[in-house]
Each structure stands twice: as C-alpha cells, then as structure tokens.
Tab-separated table of C-alpha atoms in Angstrom:
chain	number	residue	atom	x	y	z
A	1	UNK	CA	-3.108	18.854	8.329
A	2	UNK	CA	-6.213	18.056	6.988
A	3	UNK	CA	-6.095	20.980	3.939
A	4	UNK	CA	-3.162	18.782	2.560
A	5	UNK	CA	-3.989	14.813	2.969
A	6	UNK	CA	-6.879	16.920	0.437
A	7	UNK	CA	-4.576	18.193	-1.463
A	8	UNK	CA	-1.850	14.952	-1.956
A	9	UNK	CA	-5.350	13.265	-2.884
A	10	UNK	CA	-6.204	15.814	-5.659
A	11	UNK	CA	-3.002	15.070	-6.560
A	12	UNK	CA	-3.482	11.755	-6.569
A	13	UNK	CA	-6.492	12.276	-8.949
A	14	UNK	CA	-4.264	14.594	-11.292
A	15	UNK	CA	-2.043	10.715	-11.848
A	16	UNK	CA	-4.420	8.560	-12.580
A	17	UNK	CA	-3.282	6.284	-9.291
A	18	UNK	CA	-6.822	5.039	-8.740
A	19	UNK	CA	-7.060	3.206	-11.971
A	20	UNK	CA	-2.717	3.126	-11.804
A	21	UNK	CA	-2.086	1.946	-7.998
A	22	UNK	CA	-4.922	0.246	-6.638
A	23	UNK	CA	-6.629	-1.633	-8.980
A	24	UNK	CA	-2.516	-3.659	-9.617
A	25	UNK	CA	-2.954	-4.153	-5.904
A	26	UNK	CA	-6.900	-4.499	-4.678
A	27	UNK	CA	-6.779	-1.647	-2.732
A	28	UNK	CA	-9.941	0.424	-1.688
A	29	UNK	CA	-9.980	4.895	-2.833
A	30	UNK	CA	-8.464	6.977	-0.029
A	31	UNK	CA	-10.730	8.848	1.400
A	32	UNK	CA	-10.679	12.771	2.175
A	33	UNK	CA	-8.830	12.245	5.757
A	34	UNK	CA	-7.194	8.766	5.229
A	35	UNK	CA	-3.217	9.948	6.583
A	36	UNK	CA	-4.630	12.212	8.445
A	37	UNK	CA	-6.255	10.297	11.511
A	38	UNK	CA	-5.004	6.930	12.864
A	39	UNK	CA	-7.830	3.901	11.912
A	40	UNK	CA	-5.333	1.209	11.450
A	41	UNK	CA	-1.703	1.675	11.542
A	42	UNK	CA	-0.959	-1.462	9.752
A	43	UNK	CA	-3.031	-1.138	6.429
A	44	UNK	CA	-1.769	3.162	6.687
A	45	UNK	CA	1.225	1.972	6.688
A	46	UNK	CA	1.589	-0.547	3.201
A	47	UNK	CA	-0.693	2.064	1.602
A	48	UNK	CA	2.056	4.131	2.095
A	49	UNK	CA	4.499	2.529	1.340
A	50	UNK	CA	3.087	1.810	-2.113
A	51	UNK	CA	2.187	4.690	-3.176
A	52	UNK	CA	5.346	5.734	-2.732
A	53	UNK	CA	7.075	3.530	-4.202
A	54	UNK	CA	4.653	3.911	-7.449
A	55	UNK	CA	4.524	8.174	-7.596
A	56	UNK	CA	8.571	7.373	-7.124
A	57	UNK	CA	8.803	5.547	-10.236
A	58	UNK	CA	6.312	8.272	-11.324
A	59	UNK	CA	8.640	10.924	-11.110
A	60	UNK	CA	11.660	8.755	-13.159
A	61	UNK	CA	13.061	6.505	-9.645
A	62	UNK	CA	12.990	2.835	-10.146
A	63	UNK	CA	12.342	2.233	-7.118
A	64	UNK	CA	11.070	-1.556	-6.586
A	65	UNK	CA	8.004	-2.399	-5.124
A	66	UNK	CA	7.842	-3.310	-1.157
A	67	UNK	CA	5.892	-5.926	0.071
A	68	UNK	CA	3.765	-6.876	3.412
A	69	UNK	CA	7.239	-8.653	4.832
A	70	UNK	CA	10.357	-6.066	4.556
A	71	UNK	CA	11.957	-4.586	7.078
A	72	UNK	CA	10.137	-1.436	7.891
A	73	UNK	CA	12.538	0.820	8.336
A	74	UNK	CA	14.693	-0.599	5.331
A	75	UNK	CA	12.160	0.091	3.548
A	76	UNK	CA	11.680	3.942	5.118
A	77	UNK	CA	15.106	4.525	4.365
A	78	UNK	CA	15.184	4.307	1.334
A	79	UNK	CA	12.070	6.337	0.654
A	80	UNK	CA	13.401	9.519	2.351
A	81	UNK	CA	16.819	8.725	0.369
A	82	UNK	CA	14.743	8.838	-2.370
A	83	UNK	CA	12.800	11.470	-0.921
A	84	UNK	CA	16.379	13.263	-0.396
A	85	UNK	CA	17.513	12.999	-4.493
A	86	UNK	CA	15.098	14.961	-5.674
A	87	UNK	CA	16.382	17.977	-3.342
A	88	UNK	CA	13.493	18.370	-0.687
A	89	UNK	CA	14.109	18.054	2.624
A	90	UNK	CA	14.008	16.098	5.548
A	91	UNK	CA	13.143	17.143	8.875
A	92	UNK	CA	12.052	15.402	10.875
A	93	UNK	CA	13.097	11.616	12.567
A	94	UNK	CA	12.386	8.261	10.336
A	95	UNK	CA	10.502	7.019	13.162
A	96	UNK	CA	7.754	8.941	12.683
A	97	UNK	CA	6.363	7.611	9.784
A	98	UNK	CA	5.838	3.717	11.182
A	99	UNK	CA	2.472	4.763	12.361
A	100	UNK	CA	2.006	5.647	8.555
A	101	UNK	CA	-0.648	8.374	9.294
A	102	UNK	CA	0.416	11.840	9.939
A	103	UNK	CA	1.363	14.929	9.513
A	104	UNK	CA	5.079	14.024	7.878
A	105	UNK	CA	3.205	11.161	6.384
A	106	UNK	CA	1.429	13.560	4.126
A	107	UNK	CA	4.775	15.654	3.476
A	108	UNK	CA	6.233	13.308	1.951
A	109	UNK	CA	3.430	12.014	-0.397
A	110	UNK	CA	2.552	15.340	-1.393
A	111	UNK	CA	6.445	16.258	-2.122
A	112	UNK	CA	6.777	12.825	-4.568
A	113	UNK	CA	3.688	13.716	-5.941
A	114	UNK	CA	4.685	17.558	-6.717
A	115	UNK	CA	7.826	15.684	-8.124
A	116	UNK	CA	5.554	12.799	-10.250
A	117	UNK	CA	3.578	16.066	-11.686
A	118	UNK	CA	6.420	17.582	-12.439
A	119	UNK	CA	8.265	14.754	-14.407
A	120	UNK	CA	5.046	14.113	-16.572
A	121	UNK	CA	4.950	17.582	-17.718
A	122	UNK	CA	1.555	18.348	-16.093
A	123	UNK	CA	2.152	22.796	-14.697
A	124	UNK	CA	-0.559	24.528	-13.424
A	125	UNK	CA	-3.368	26.993	-14.600
A	126	UNK	CA	-5.637	29.442	-13.756
A	127	UNK	CA	-8.404	28.371	-12.970
A	128	UNK	CA	-11.293	29.309	-15.773
A	129	UNK	CA	-14.497	30.159	-14.633
A	130	UNK	CA	-17.239	29.808	-16.607
A	131	UNK	CA	-20.154	32.439	-17.155
A	132	UNK	CA	-22.912	30.794	-14.814
A	133	UNK	CA	-26.494	33.268	-16.694
A	134	UNK	CA	-28.547	34.619	-13.885
A	135	UNK	CA	-31.734	32.407	-12.779
A	136	UNK	CA	-35.123	34.730	-11.373
A	137	UNK	CA	-35.810	33.303	-8.027
A	138	UNK	CA	-38.319	31.352	-7.245
A	139	UNK	CA	-41.071	33.389	-4.700
A	140	UNK	CA	-42.034	30.472	-2.605
A	141	UNK	CA	-45.739	31.126	-2.166
A	142	UNK	CA	-48.692	29.769	-0.199
A	143	UNK	CA	-51.099	27.834	-1.431
A	144	UNK	CA	-53.466	30.365	-0.990
A	145	UNK	CA	-51.824	32.593	-2.727
A	146	UNK	CA	-51.688	31.181	-6.524
A	147	UNK	CA	-51.541	34.607	-8.434
A	148	UNK	CA	-52.503	34.193	-11.925
A	149	UNK	CA	-49.203	33.588	-13.628
A	150	UNK	CA	-48.685	31.158	-11.295
A	151	UNK	CA	-51.073	28.778	-12.396
A	152	UNK	CA	-50.121	29.754	-16.131
A	153	UNK	CA	-47.004	28.158	-15.538
A	154	UNK	CA	-47.978	25.433	-13.921
A	155	UNK	CA	-50.387	24.293	-16.505
A	156	UNK	CA	-47.578	24.436	-18.695
A	157	UNK	CA	-45.639	21.971	-16.540
A	158	UNK	CA	-48.106	19.494	-16.038
A	159	UNK	CA	-49.049	19.162	-19.743
A	160	UNK	CA	-45.150	18.618	-20.676
A	161	UNK	CA	-44.604	15.984	-18.601
A	162	UNK	CA	-48.278	14.701	-17.968
A	163	UNK	CA	-49.593	15.063	-22.312
A	164	UNK	CA	-52.305	16.161	-21.419
A	165	UNK	CA	-54.125	18.914	-22.667
A	166	UNK	CA	-55.116	21.629	-20.060
A	167	UNK	CA	-57.313	24.850	-20.466
A	168	UNK	CA	-54.232	27.560	-20.445
A	169	UNK	CA	-55.625	30.759	-18.276
A	170	UNK	CA	-54.303	32.665	-20.175
A	171	UNK	CA	-56.329	32.326	-22.595
A	172	UNK	CA	-59.310	31.704	-21.212
A	173	UNK	CA	-59.070	34.590	-19.085
A	174	UNK	CA	-59.313	37.236	-22.770
A	175	UNK	CA	-61.982	35.031	-23.698
A	176	UNK	CA	-64.458	35.614	-20.893
A	177	UNK	CA	-62.729	39.243	-21.084
A	178	UNK	CA	-64.374	39.806	-24.841
A	179	UNK	CA	-67.269	37.790	-24.147
A	180	UNK	CA	-67.991	39.639	-20.991
A	181	UNK	CA	-67.646	43.582	-22.834
A	182	UNK	CA	-69.754	41.779	-25.969
A	183	UNK	CA	-72.698	40.786	-23.778
A	184	UNK	CA	-73.080	44.086	-21.844
A	185	UNK	CA	-75.720	44.969	-23.285
A	186	UNK	CA	-77.087	41.760	-23.856
A	187	UNK	CA	-76.631	41.265	-19.431
A	188	UNK	CA	-80.327	42.842	-18.639
A	189	UNK	CA	-81.827	41.976	-21.455
A	190	UNK	CA	-81.586	37.884	-20.033
A	191	UNK	CA	-83.890	37.081	-18.007
A	192	UNK	CA	-85.019	33.979	-18.187
A	193	UNK	CA	-82.064	31.051	-19.298
A	194	UNK	CA	-82.892	28.795	-22.697
A	195	UNK	CA	-80.027	26.904	-22.293
A	196	UNK	CA	-81.319	22.775	-20.995
A	197	UNK	CA	-79.856	21.497	-17.615
A	198	UNK	CA	-78.963	18.376	-19.301
A	199	UNK	CA	-77.168	19.494	-22.043
A	200	UNK	CA	-74.986	21.816	-19.587
A	201	UNK	CA	-74.164	19.313	-17.399
A	202	UNK	CA	-72.896	16.886	-20.981
A	203	UNK	CA	-70.430	20.909	-21.149
A	204	UNK	CA	-68.625	20.926	-17.705
A	205	UNK	CA	-68.398	17.081	-17.288
A	206	UNK	CA	-66.817	17.529	-21.137
A	207	UNK	CA	-64.639	20.685	-20.321
A	208	UNK	CA	-63.938	19.124	-16.234
A	209	UNK	CA	-60.794	17.904	-17.602
A	210	UNK	CA	-59.117	20.585	-19.316
A	211	UNK	CA	-60.140	22.435	-15.622
A	212	UNK	CA	-58.022	20.622	-13.528
A	213	UNK	CA	-55.033	22.256	-11.977
A	214	UNK	CA	-52.094	20.677	-10.565
A	215	UNK	CA	-49.704	22.843	-7.969
A	216	UNK	CA	-47.028	20.962	-7.467
A	217	UNK	CA	-45.769	20.578	-3.930
A	218	UNK	CA	-41.321	22.427	-4.203
A	219	UNK	CA	-39.256	19.806	-1.643
A	220	UNK	CA	-37.217	22.607	-0.608
A	221	UNK	CA	-40.393	24.527	1.812
A	222	UNK	CA	-40.036	23.521	4.892
A	223	UNK	CA	-43.134	23.270	5.444
A	224	UNK	CA	-43.190	20.059	3.552
A	225	UNK	CA	-40.013	19.488	6.009
A	226	UNK	CA	-41.660	20.408	8.673
A	227	UNK	CA	-44.090	18.042	7.768
A	228	UNK	CA	-42.659	14.687	7.034
A	229	UNK	CA	-40.744	15.286	10.659
A	230	UNK	CA	-44.135	14.737	12.285
A	231	UNK	CA	-45.181	11.893	9.806
A	232	UNK	CA	-41.793	10.208	10.854
A	233	UNK	CA	-42.618	11.108	14.372
A	234	UNK	CA	-45.751	9.047	14.483
A	235	UNK	CA	-45.029	6.639	12.426
A	236	UNK	CA	-41.849	5.984	15.165
A	237	UNK	CA	-44.168	6.409	17.703
A	238	UNK	CA	-46.373	3.817	16.150
A	239	UNK	CA	-44.549	1.107	15.746
A	240	UNK	CA	-42.166	1.829	18.843
A	241	UNK	CA	-45.915	1.049	20.698
A	242	UNK	CA	-46.338	-2.336	18.833
A	243	UNK	CA	-41.765	-3.016	19.356
A	244	UNK	CA	-41.339	-1.885	23.026
A	245	UNK	CA	-43.249	-5.058	24.607
A	246	UNK	CA	-41.099	-7.413	22.125
A	247	UNK	CA	-37.683	-5.388	23.288
A	248	UNK	CA	-39.419	-5.650	27.039
A	249	UNK	CA	-40.604	-9.768	26.264
A	250	UNK	CA	-36.747	-10.201	24.763
A	251	UNK	CA	-35.254	-8.217	27.750
A	252	UNK	CA	-36.501	-10.575	30.232
A	253	UNK	CA	-36.247	-13.819	28.537
A	254	UNK	CA	-32.294	-12.904	28.490
A	255	UNK	CA	-32.117	-11.913	32.029
A	256	UNK	CA	-33.300	-14.612	32.915
A	257	UNK	CA	-31.191	-17.039	30.777
A	258	UNK	CA	-27.784	-14.592	32.144
A	259	UNK	CA	-29.112	-16.384	35.567
A	260	UNK	CA	-29.886	-19.485	34.651
A	261	UNK	CA	-26.039	-19.617	33.237
A	262	UNK	CA	-24.899	-17.962	36.960
A	263	UNK	CA	-26.435	-20.344	38.604
A	264	UNK	CA	-25.010	-23.205	36.396
A	265	UNK	CA	-21.728	-21.958	36.877
A	266	UNK	CA	-21.898	-22.179	40.192
A	267	UNK	CA	-22.686	-25.151	40.547
A	268	UNK	CA	-19.960	-26.478	37.678
A	269	UNK	CA	-17.605	-24.540	39.460
A	270	UNK	CA	-18.598	-25.989	42.947
A	271	UNK	CA	-18.537	-29.570	41.730
A	272	UNK	CA	-15.753	-29.733	40.212
A	273	UNK	CA	-13.352	-27.888	42.662
A	274	UNK	CA	-11.238	-30.605	42.996
A	275	UNK	CA	-11.076	-31.679	39.396
A	276	UNK	CA	-9.564	-28.115	39.952
A	277	UNK	CA	-7.454	-28.447	41.840
A	278	UNK	CA	-5.986	-31.694	40.930
A	279	UNK	CA	-5.569	-30.344	37.290
A	280	UNK	CA	-3.395	-27.075	38.612
A	281	UNK	CA	-1.378	-29.323	40.287
A	282	UNK	CA	-0.956	-31.054	37.348
A	283	UNK	CA	0.520	-28.064	35.538
A	284	UNK	CA	2.675	-27.206	38.796
A	285	UNK	CA	4.654	-30.573	38.088
A	286	UNK	CA	4.099	-29.763	34.570
A	287	UNK	CA	6.802	-27.458	34.574
A	288	UNK	CA	9.202	-28.714	37.358
A	289	UNK	CA	9.181	-31.506	34.905
A	290	UNK	CA	10.026	-28.946	31.778
A	291	UNK	CA	12.215	-26.960	33.656
A	292	UNK	CA	14.470	-29.651	33.875
A	293	UNK	CA	14.130	-31.074	30.943
A	294	UNK	CA	15.259	-27.481	29.641
A	295	UNK	CA	18.162	-28.456	32.178
A	296	UNK	CA	19.426	-31.351	30.899
A	297	UNK	CA	18.363	-31.191	27.343
A	298	UNK	CA	21.247	-27.883	27.619
A	299	UNK	CA	23.712	-29.460	29.535
A	300	UNK	CA	23.673	-32.398	26.310
A	301	UNK	CA	23.558	-30.198	23.970
A	302	UNK	CA	27.055	-29.290	26.144
A	303	UNK	CA	28.322	-32.694	26.123
A	304	UNK	CA	26.994	-33.282	22.913
A	305	UNK	CA	30.019	-30.283	21.959
A	306	UNK	CA	33.153	-30.720	24.036
A	307	UNK	CA	32.520	-34.158	21.978
A	308	UNK	CA	32.157	-33.246	18.575
A	309	UNK	CA	35.170	-31.490	19.395
A	310	UNK	CA	37.326	-33.950	21.050
A	311	UNK	CA	36.277	-36.475	18.054
A	312	UNK	CA	38.090	-33.489	15.819
A	313	UNK	CA	40.914	-33.987	17.986
A	314	UNK	CA	41.383	-37.683	17.389
A	315	UNK	CA	40.612	-37.340	14.556
A	316	UNK	CA	43.772	-34.883	13.861
A	317	UNK	CA	46.053	-36.943	15.594
A	318	UNK	CA	45.339	-40.525	13.230
A	319	UNK	CA	45.350	-38.919	10.264
A	320	UNK	CA	49.455	-36.953	11.158
A	321	UNK	CA	50.287	-41.014	13.157
A	322	UNK	CA	49.436	-42.548	9.542
A	323	UNK	CA	51.490	-39.932	7.525
A	324	UNK	CA	54.390	-40.309	9.822
A	325	UNK	CA	54.278	-44.346	9.930
A	326	UNK	CA	53.641	-44.276	6.409
A	327	UNK	CA	56.892	-42.510	5.912
A	328	UNK	CA	58.899	-43.668	8.341
A	329	UNK	CA	57.766	-47.371	7.172
A	330	UNK	CA	58.583	-47.026	2.760
A	331	UNK	CA	62.539	-47.533	1.622
A	332	UNK	CA	61.447	-45.335	-1.344
A	333	UNK	CA	63.679	-42.093	0.756
A	334	UNK	CA	66.761	-44.887	1.673
A	335	UNK	CA	66.948	-46.043	-2.659
A	336	UNK	CA	66.070	-42.665	-3.491
A	337	UNK	CA	69.283	-41.384	-1.003
A	338	UNK	CA	71.639	-44.583	-3.001
A	339	UNK	CA	70.797	-43.337	-6.391
A	340	UNK	CA	72.037	-40.250	-5.445
A	341	UNK	CA	74.756	-42.234	-3.931
A	342	UNK	CA	75.818	-43.588	-6.584
A	343	UNK	CA	75.664	-40.310	-9.143
A	344	UNK	CA	77.773	-38.317	-6.834
A	345	UNK	CA	80.508	-41.098	-7.251
A	346	UNK	CA	80.104	-41.328	-10.761
A	347	UNK	CA	79.790	-37.761	-11.197
A	348	UNK	CA	82.701	-37.863	-9.156
A	349	UNK	CA	84.584	-39.842	-10.973
A	350	UNK	CA	84.394	-37.458	-14.117
A	351	UNK	CA	85.249	-35.247	-12.561
A	352	UNK	CA	88.890	-35.736	-12.053
A	353	UNK	CA	89.229	-38.043	-15.345
A	354	UNK	CA	88.583	-34.194	-16.286
A	355	UNK	CA	90.593	-33.299	-14.047
A	356	UNK	CA	94.363	-35.083	-15.406
A	357	UNK	CA	93.392	-34.405	-19.075
A	358	UNK	CA	93.530	-30.539	-17.564
A	359	UNK	CA	96.296	-31.543	-15.299
A	360	UNK	CA	98.391	-32.806	-18.725
A	361	UNK	CA	97.449	-30.288	-21.549
A	362	UNK	CA	98.975	-27.696	-18.423
A	363	UNK	CA	102.134	-30.187	-18.391
A	364	UNK	CA	102.224	-30.107	-22.070
A	365	UNK	CA	101.589	-26.698	-22.976
A	366	UNK	CA	104.019	-26.038	-19.919
A	367	UNK	CA	106.684	-28.093	-20.983
A	368	UNK	CA	105.558	-26.546	-25.105
A	369	UNK	CA	106.722	-23.552	-23.375
A	370	UNK	CA	110.082	-23.410	-22.108
A	371	UNK	CA	110.642	-25.657	-25.157
A	372	UNK	CA	110.662	-22.896	-27.220
A	373	UNK	CA	111.839	-19.601	-24.253
A	374	UNK	CA	114.731	-22.054	-24.283
A	375	UNK	CA	115.175	-22.748	-28.403
A	376	UNK	CA	115.037	-18.508	-28.418
A	377	UNK	CA	117.193	-17.425	-25.394
A	378	UNK	CA	119.547	-19.880	-27.823
A	379	UNK	CA	119.601	-18.425	-30.808
A	380	UNK	CA	119.789	-15.356	-29.120
A	381	UNK	CA	122.943	-15.902	-28.394
A	382	UNK	CA	125.529	-17.218	-32.123
A	383	UNK	CA	127.570	-14.221	-32.880
A	384	UNK	CA	126.954	-13.558	-36.658
A	385	UNK	CA	129.631	-13.836	-38.152
A	386	UNK	CA	129.005	-17.677	-37.192
A	387	UNK	CA	125.833	-17.439	-38.761
A	388	UNK	CA	127.612	-15.533	-42.154
A	389	UNK	CA	130.116	-19.251	-42.824
A	390	UNK	CA	127.179	-21.168	-42.486
C-alpha cells in the first residue's frame, strides 16, 4: 500500500495536480503516505473525492466536482461506475472508500491516474542514466599527518576563496633545494652571520603573511561530530542547571495553586449544596413540564388535523347544497321544456300537412293509373273492322 501510494504521488506530479487541482481548492500538497495512514478521515475523504473527480475529467469523461455537503454514497457510486466504464475491476464493497484512506482508495486513484496519463498521451520510457565521472576518493587524514601535496591543495583553495597571496610550498621547496645545491660548497665557508638583525626581522614580518597555512576542516569527519556533540551536551547541562531551579519553583507554585483551587472548590460546593439541590429539583420539574407539554402538543396537533378534515367535509356539503338549491329555484329548465314542447307541436303540424299532401298525391297517381288501365283495356277489346270503318 505504501509503495502504491508513492507511485500514485509520482503520477499525480506528472499530471501537475498541484497547479490544476490543489490551488483551485486552496489545498496543501500530499505527503508520501497521505492515503496510506489515517490522519483526518473527513479531510482525507474530501481530498479523495476531489482528486478522483479531477482525474476522471482529465481522462476525458465529464464529472461534476463534488461539494462538501453532498451524499457520500452517491459520490462513491458515481466514481466506481466511472472506474468500471474504464474497464477496471472493482472487487471490494463501496463502504471501504468512506474512510478516505486504505488500499482501496490508493487503488482507485492509481487506476484513474493511469487512465488520465493514457488520455494525455503519456508513455513510460526506459530511464536514461547520466554518465558519471569517477571522482577520486577523498582521503581523510589526521591533522598531524598532513603531506606536502595536501598542504599545496589547501593553500590553492584558500587563495581562490580569500583572494590572498600565499606562498606555494612546492615552489618554496624547489627554491630551497636549488639554493642548497648552489650553496653546498659555501656552507663550510660561512662561519659568522653578516646579516643585520633588524633587516632580518623586517624580512620575517614581510614574509610572515605569505607563510600562513590554512587547513580546512571536513564537516563529514566523525571527530567534528563528536566535538559538536560534546559542546551541545555541555551547553544543555549548563542550561539545565540554570533552568532547573526556575522549573522547580514553577512546579511548586503550580502545585500550591492547584491545592488552593481544590480547597476553594470544596468550600464552594459545601456552601452551595442546597442551591444545587434546588436546581436539580427545578430541573426535574422542568423535564416533567416539558414531557406534559409534548404530550399536550401531540394531542393538539391530532385534533387540529381532525378539525381540518371536518371543515373540508363541511365545505363540500355546503357547495353541494348550494348547487342543488340553485338548480331547484331556477326556472330556466322549465322554460326550455315549454319551448321544446311548442317546437315539437309545430313540427308535428308540419309533418301532418306533409303526410296529407303525400296521401293526396299518392291517391291521384293511383286514380290516374286506374284510368289509364281501363282505357288500355277498352282499346284492346274494339274489333279491327269497326276500326277500319271509322
């Protein structure tokens, strides 16, 4: 889980989560083991929801940023549904994510970070190791065992740092060696010094600053660390001696003050015991009155509901009664009935007239047909001879 959290932090840094996600919500950067260890479950859960929504959006799926007072179950279900849409398996209950830390939280964020990296076109490559030049090992030497080469290096470093002119020991050695070789046959001849002492002292004072040798101390040397430890120990012991008296005095004063407070508290409790009893009895009476008030308020609410129902039923009955009374006292329907009856009578008279006309027409047509038939029959019975005579 800790390794997974470190990998998740590297992926979030590749996605620039500090600039895009944290600064927008004024949040601090994550530590190496933020979601691996429980610190503040509420803050960790909100950070998890914020990063998950940002990663889902970075992966190409629009996702609404969760708020602080949203339903946690709805947020977790939405995140898991988005995770399943990416093809990632979810084989743990959603309640594991409510704590805001743990292996499941790291797993969900790691999967979403991988999808966001895929969507952004990022691909992992082989690491390119830089070519490092082999440095010469530094030899830690004791101050009493300095070689001439070491002194020369220290002198050169001091010349570059302090911009002072120091004497090169190799050059000095070479000059001394050559002077010794040149003056070897003369050593035997020198029996008495002809150099003035004042001039010699002046020359020594002139050359003395150039003969200064500075040896740098290595801060990695264990001897320096031991000396520093001893110095700090001595400083702590000296400071402790001075502060121990103040601390003891402060401890005694605090203990005396606590004793006074305890005694004063006992005295006040004894003096106010009867008032405390009265206060307790008043509290009991108040609780009983509250219970009675709650019971009475409950009955009042029930009766108010019943009254409202009865009022509604009464209003309905009044409305129905008014409708029936208005229908009974209104003469418009009777007028309409009379008008309908007169109209029916008129239509009946018209129908009777039409029926009589139709009967008369039918009778005339029947009589006409009978006369036509009788004429036809009489014409058939006349003989042809008589017809010719005519």
